[in-house]
Coordinates of C-alpha atoms in Angstrom, one line a residue:
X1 CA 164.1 58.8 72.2
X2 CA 163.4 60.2 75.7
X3 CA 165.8 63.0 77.7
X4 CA 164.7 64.1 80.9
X5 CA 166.1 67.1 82.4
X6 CA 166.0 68.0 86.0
X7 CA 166.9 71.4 87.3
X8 CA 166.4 73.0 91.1
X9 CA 169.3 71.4 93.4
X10 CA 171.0 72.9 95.4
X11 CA 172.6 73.8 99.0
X12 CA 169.6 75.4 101.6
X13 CA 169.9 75.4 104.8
X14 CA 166.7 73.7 107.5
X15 CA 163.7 74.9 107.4
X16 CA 164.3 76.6 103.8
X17 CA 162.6 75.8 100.4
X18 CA 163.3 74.7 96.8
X19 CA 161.8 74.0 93.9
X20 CA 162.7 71.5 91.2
X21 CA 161.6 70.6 87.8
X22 CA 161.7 68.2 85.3
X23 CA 161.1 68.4 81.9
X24 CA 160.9 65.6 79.1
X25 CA 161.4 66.0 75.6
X26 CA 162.0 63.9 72.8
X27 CA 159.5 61.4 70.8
X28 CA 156.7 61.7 73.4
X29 CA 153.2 60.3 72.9
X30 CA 151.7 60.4 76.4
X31 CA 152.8 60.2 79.8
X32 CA 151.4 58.3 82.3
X33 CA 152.8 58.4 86.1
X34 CA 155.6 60.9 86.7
X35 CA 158.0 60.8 90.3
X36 CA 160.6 61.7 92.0
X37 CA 163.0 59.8 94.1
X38 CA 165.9 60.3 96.1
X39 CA 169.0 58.1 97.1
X40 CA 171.5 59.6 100.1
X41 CA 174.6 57.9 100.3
X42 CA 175.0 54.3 101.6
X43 CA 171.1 54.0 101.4
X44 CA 168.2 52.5 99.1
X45 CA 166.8 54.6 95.9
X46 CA 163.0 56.0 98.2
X47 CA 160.3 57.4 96.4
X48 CA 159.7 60.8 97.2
X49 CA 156.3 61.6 95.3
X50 CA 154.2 59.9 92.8
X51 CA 151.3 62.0 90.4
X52 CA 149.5 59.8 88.1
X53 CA 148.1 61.1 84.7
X54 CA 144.7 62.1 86.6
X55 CA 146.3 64.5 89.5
X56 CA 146.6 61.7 92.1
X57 CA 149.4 62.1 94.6
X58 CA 151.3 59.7 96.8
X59 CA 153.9 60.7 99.5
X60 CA 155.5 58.9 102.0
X61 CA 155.5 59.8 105.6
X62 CA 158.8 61.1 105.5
X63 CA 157.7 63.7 103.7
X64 CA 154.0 64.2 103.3
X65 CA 153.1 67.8 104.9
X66 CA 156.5 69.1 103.3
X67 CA 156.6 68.3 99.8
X68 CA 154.5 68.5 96.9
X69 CA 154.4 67.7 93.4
X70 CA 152.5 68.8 90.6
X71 CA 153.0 68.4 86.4
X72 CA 151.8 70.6 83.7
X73 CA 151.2 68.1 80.8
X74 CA 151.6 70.7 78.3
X75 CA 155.1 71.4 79.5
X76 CA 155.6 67.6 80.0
X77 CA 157.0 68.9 83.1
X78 CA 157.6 67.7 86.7
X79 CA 157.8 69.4 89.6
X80 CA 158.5 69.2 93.3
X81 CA 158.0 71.9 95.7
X82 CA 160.2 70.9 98.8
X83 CA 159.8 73.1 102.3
X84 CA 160.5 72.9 105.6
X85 CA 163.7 71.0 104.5
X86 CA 166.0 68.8 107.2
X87 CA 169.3 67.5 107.2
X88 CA 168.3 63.8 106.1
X89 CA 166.4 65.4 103.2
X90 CA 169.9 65.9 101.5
X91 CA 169.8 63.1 98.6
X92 CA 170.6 63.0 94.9
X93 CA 167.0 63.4 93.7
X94 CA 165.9 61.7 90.9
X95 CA 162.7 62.0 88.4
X96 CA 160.8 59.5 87.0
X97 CA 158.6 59.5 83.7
X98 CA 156.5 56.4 82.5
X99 CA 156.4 57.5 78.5
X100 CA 154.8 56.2 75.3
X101 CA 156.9 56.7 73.0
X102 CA 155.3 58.1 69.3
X103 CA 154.2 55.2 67.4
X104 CA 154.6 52.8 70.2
X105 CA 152.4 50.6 72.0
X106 CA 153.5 50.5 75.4
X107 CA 154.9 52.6 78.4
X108 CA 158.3 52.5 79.4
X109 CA 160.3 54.0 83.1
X110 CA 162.6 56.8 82.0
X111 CA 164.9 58.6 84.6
X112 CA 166.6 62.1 85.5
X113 CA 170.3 62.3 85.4
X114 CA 169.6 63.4 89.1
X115 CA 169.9 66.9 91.1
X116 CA 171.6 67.0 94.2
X117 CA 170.1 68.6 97.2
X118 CA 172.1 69.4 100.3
X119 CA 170.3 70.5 103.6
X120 CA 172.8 71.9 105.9
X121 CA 173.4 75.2 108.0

């Protein structure tokens, strides 16, 4: 009912920038909370960056000063604007979009196939 579709990985070496995006389609009534995450080999799934429906942002250490996210809700579109990139940034990066569903009556986690970004010289 719900695709996600990330775009924006890709191979950049430290200190360098990218952008990526993630757009929702599909059956969508409103979306609450939209994220992105990452998951390097051998490690946990991390959250990257949260936005809630109101503009709210969340980082974690790791990355706050660096990244940035933003949505445009009438492109049901996230975004995460990464700079200053470092080698243990490279990760499969994944979004996140809580979605109701048209004619539903509650919010449900959808995810990004994932994007891979490598940081390396």
């Amino acid at each position: 009912q719900v695709q996600l579709v990330e775009s924006g990985g890709g191979l950049v070496q430290p200190g360098g920038s990218l952008r990526l995006s993630c757009a929702a389609s599909g059956r969508i009534f409103s979306i609450n909370a939209m994220g992105w995450y990452r998951q390097a080999p051998g490690k946990q799934r991390e959250l990257v960056a949260h936005i809630t429906s109101g503009g709210s942002t969340n980082y974690p250490d790791s990355v706050k000063g660096r990244f940035t996210i933003s949505r445009d809700n009438t492109k049901n579109t996230v975004y995460l604007q990464m700079s200053s990139l470092k080698p243990e940034d490279t990760a499969v990066y994944y979004c996140n979009v809580v979605v109701m569903v048209a004619s539903g009556t509650a919010y449900f986690n959808y995810w990004g196939q994932g994007t891979q970004v490598t940081v390396s010289s």
